[in-house]
Amino acid sequence: MQTKEIKILVTRYENLEELITTDRELVLAARQIAETAYAPYSKFKVGAALILDNGQIVKGSNQENAATPAGVCAERSALFWANANFPNSAVKAIAISAVDQSGNRALHLSPCGICRQALLESEHRFKEPIRIILDSRNNIEILNDVESLLPLSFNGNSLTNGNNKF
Ligand SMILES: [Zn+2]
């Protein structure tokens, strides 16, 4: 028997002013685009802003549907738009922010499992780590890559016993 310990690094900042300029811009963009969310069911408005390696910033918000699976999260809304319009550009970082129905920023924010999987695919596709910036009410947490959010993940290698070029 073997036990494997998996560690992740999370850097916590107390306020926006501590961030580097690009990260700060992404957080502000995520907060702004959260206002465009269509969230009549959850009343939880989420915004995501990512920056590509060409410097382009792409934003998305959650778009809900009465038939729940037909909706999409803010992260995938931004990611898929970026991948469709800039198919050769790697995502360098993504900031995520949200406000609840009282208008307060979410107490603690983290991408859902499906978005983690989608972001991981992008990270593998371009072989570039995607920095994750989580804008919660009392702090901002940054992770260095998507792998940190999804250890022991399923990926392209899982389909072919590691014998592929993903
Ligand atoms: Zn999601």
Coordinates of C-alpha atoms and ligand atoms in Angstrom, one line a residue:
M1 CA 0.0 0.0 0.0
Q2 CA 1.1 3.5 -0.7
T3 CA -0.3 6.8 0.4
K4 CA 0.3 9.8 -1.8
E5 CA 0.0 13.3 -0.4
I6 CA -1.1 16.0 -2.8
K7 CA -0.4 19.6 -1.9
I8 CA -1.7 22.7 -3.6
L9 CA -0.5 26.3 -3.1
V10 CA -3.1 29.0 -2.6
T11 CA -1.9 32.6 -2.2
R12 CA -4.4 34.7 -0.3
Y13 CA -4.5 38.5 -0.7
E14 CA -6.4 40.8 1.6
N15 CA -7.3 43.3 -1.0
L16 CA -7.2 44.3 -4.7
E17 CA -4.3 46.7 -4.3
E18 CA -1.9 43.8 -3.5
L19 CA -2.4 42.2 -6.9
I20 CA -0.2 42.8 -9.9
T21 CA -1.8 45.1 -12.5
T22 CA -3.1 42.4 -14.9
D23 CA -4.7 40.4 -12.1
R24 CA -6.3 43.5 -10.7
E25 CA -7.7 44.4 -14.2
L26 CA -9.1 40.8 -14.5
V27 CA -10.8 41.0 -11.1
L28 CA -12.4 44.3 -12.0
A29 CA -13.5 43.0 -15.3
A30 CA -15.0 39.9 -13.7
R31 CA -16.9 42.0 -11.2
Q32 CA -18.2 44.2 -14.0
I33 CA -19.4 41.4 -16.3
A34 CA -21.1 39.6 -13.4
E35 CA -23.8 42.3 -13.7
T36 CA -24.7 40.9 -17.1
A37 CA -25.5 37.4 -15.8
Y38 CA -28.9 35.9 -16.5
A39 CA -29.5 34.2 -13.2
P40 CA -33.3 34.3 -12.5
Y41 CA -33.1 30.9 -10.7
S42 CA -30.0 30.9 -8.6
K43 CA -29.9 34.7 -8.2
F44 CA -26.2 34.2 -8.0
K45 CA -24.5 36.4 -10.6
V46 CA -21.1 35.2 -11.7
G47 CA -18.5 36.9 -13.9
A48 CA -15.3 35.5 -15.3
A49 CA -12.6 37.5 -17.1
L50 CA -9.6 35.8 -18.7
I51 CA -6.5 37.1 -20.5
L52 CA -5.0 35.3 -23.5
D53 CA -1.4 35.2 -24.5
N54 CA -2.2 37.8 -27.2
G55 CA -3.2 40.2 -24.5
Q56 CA -6.9 40.0 -25.3
I57 CA -9.3 40.0 -22.3
V58 CA -12.4 37.9 -22.7
K59 CA -15.4 38.1 -20.3
G60 CA -18.4 35.9 -19.6
S61 CA -21.2 35.6 -17.2
N62 CA -23.5 32.8 -16.2
Q63 CA -26.5 32.2 -18.4
E64 CA -29.1 30.1 -16.7
N65 CA -32.0 28.2 -18.2
A66 CA -35.3 26.8 -16.8
A67 CA -33.9 23.4 -17.9
T68 CA -30.9 23.6 -15.7
P69 CA -28.3 21.7 -17.8
A70 CA -29.0 24.0 -20.8
G71 CA -27.4 26.9 -18.8
V72 CA -23.7 27.6 -18.7
C73 CA -21.4 29.0 -16.0
A74 CA -19.5 32.2 -16.4
E75 CA -16.1 30.5 -16.7
R76 CA -17.2 28.3 -19.6
S77 CA -19.0 31.2 -21.2
A78 CA -15.8 33.1 -21.3
L79 CA -13.5 30.1 -22.1
F80 CA -15.5 28.8 -25.0
W81 CA -15.9 32.2 -26.6
A82 CA -12.2 32.7 -26.3
N83 CA -11.4 29.3 -27.8
A84 CA -13.8 29.9 -30.6
N85 CA -12.6 33.4 -31.5
F86 CA -8.9 32.9 -30.7
P87 CA -8.3 29.2 -31.3
N88 CA -4.5 29.5 -31.2
S89 CA -4.2 31.6 -28.0
A90 CA -3.5 30.1 -24.6
V91 CA -5.4 31.4 -21.6
K92 CA -2.9 32.8 -19.1
A93 CA -5.2 33.7 -16.2
I94 CA -8.9 33.8 -15.3
A95 CA -10.5 35.8 -12.6
I96 CA -13.9 34.8 -11.2
S97 CA -16.2 37.0 -9.1
A98 CA -19.9 36.7 -8.0
V99 CA -22.6 38.6 -6.2
D100 CA -25.5 37.0 -4.4
Q101 CA -29.1 38.2 -4.4
S102 CA -28.3 40.8 -1.7
G103 CA -25.7 42.3 -4.0
N104 CA -22.8 41.2 -1.8
R105 CA -19.8 39.5 -3.2
A106 CA -19.8 35.8 -2.7
L107 CA -18.3 34.8 0.7
H108 CA -16.2 32.1 -0.9
L109 CA -16.0 31.4 -4.6
S110 CA -14.6 28.4 -6.5
P111 CA -15.4 27.0 -9.9
C112 CA -17.8 24.0 -10.2
G113 CA -16.4 20.6 -11.2
I114 CA -17.5 20.9 -14.9
C115 CA -15.7 24.3 -15.2
R116 CA -12.6 22.8 -13.6
Q117 CA -12.6 20.1 -16.2
A118 CA -13.1 22.5 -19.0
L119 CA -10.3 24.8 -17.8
L120 CA -8.0 21.8 -17.4
E121 CA -8.6 20.8 -21.0
S122 CA -7.5 24.2 -22.1
E123 CA -4.4 24.1 -19.9
H124 CA -3.4 20.7 -21.4
R125 CA -4.3 21.9 -24.9
F126 CA -1.9 24.8 -24.9
K127 CA 0.5 23.3 -22.4
E128 CA 0.4 26.5 -20.4
P129 CA -0.7 26.9 -16.8
I130 CA -3.8 29.0 -16.3
R131 CA -3.6 31.1 -13.1
I132 CA -6.9 31.0 -11.2
I133 CA -7.9 34.2 -9.4
L134 CA -10.9 33.8 -7.0
D135 CA -12.4 37.0 -5.9
S136 CA -14.3 36.3 -2.7
R137 CA -15.8 38.8 -0.3
N138 CA -13.0 39.1 2.2
N139 CA -10.0 38.1 0.2
I140 CA -8.6 37.1 -3.2
E141 CA -7.1 33.7 -3.6
I142 CA -4.7 32.8 -6.5
L143 CA -3.7 29.3 -7.6
N144 CA -0.9 28.8 -10.1
D145 CA -2.7 26.3 -12.4
V146 CA -5.9 24.4 -13.0
E147 CA -4.2 21.1 -11.9
S148 CA -4.3 22.5 -8.4
L149 CA -8.1 22.7 -8.6
L150 CA -8.5 19.2 -10.0
P151 CA -6.0 16.7 -8.7
L152 CA -6.2 13.1 -9.9
S153 CA -8.0 14.4 -13.0
F154 CA -9.5 12.7 -16.0
N155 CA -7.8 13.9 -19.2
G156 CA -7.0 12.9 -22.7
N157 CA -4.3 10.4 -21.5
S158 CA -7.0 8.6 -19.6
L159 CA -8.7 7.5 -22.8
T160 CA -5.6 5.9 -24.3
N161 CA -3.6 4.6 -21.4
G162 CA -1.2 7.5 -21.9
N163 CA -0.4 6.7 -25.5
N164 CA -1.5 9.9 -27.1
K165 CA -0.2 13.3 -27.8
F166 CA -2.3 15.4 -25.5
Ligands
ZN1 ZN -19.1 26.0 -13.6

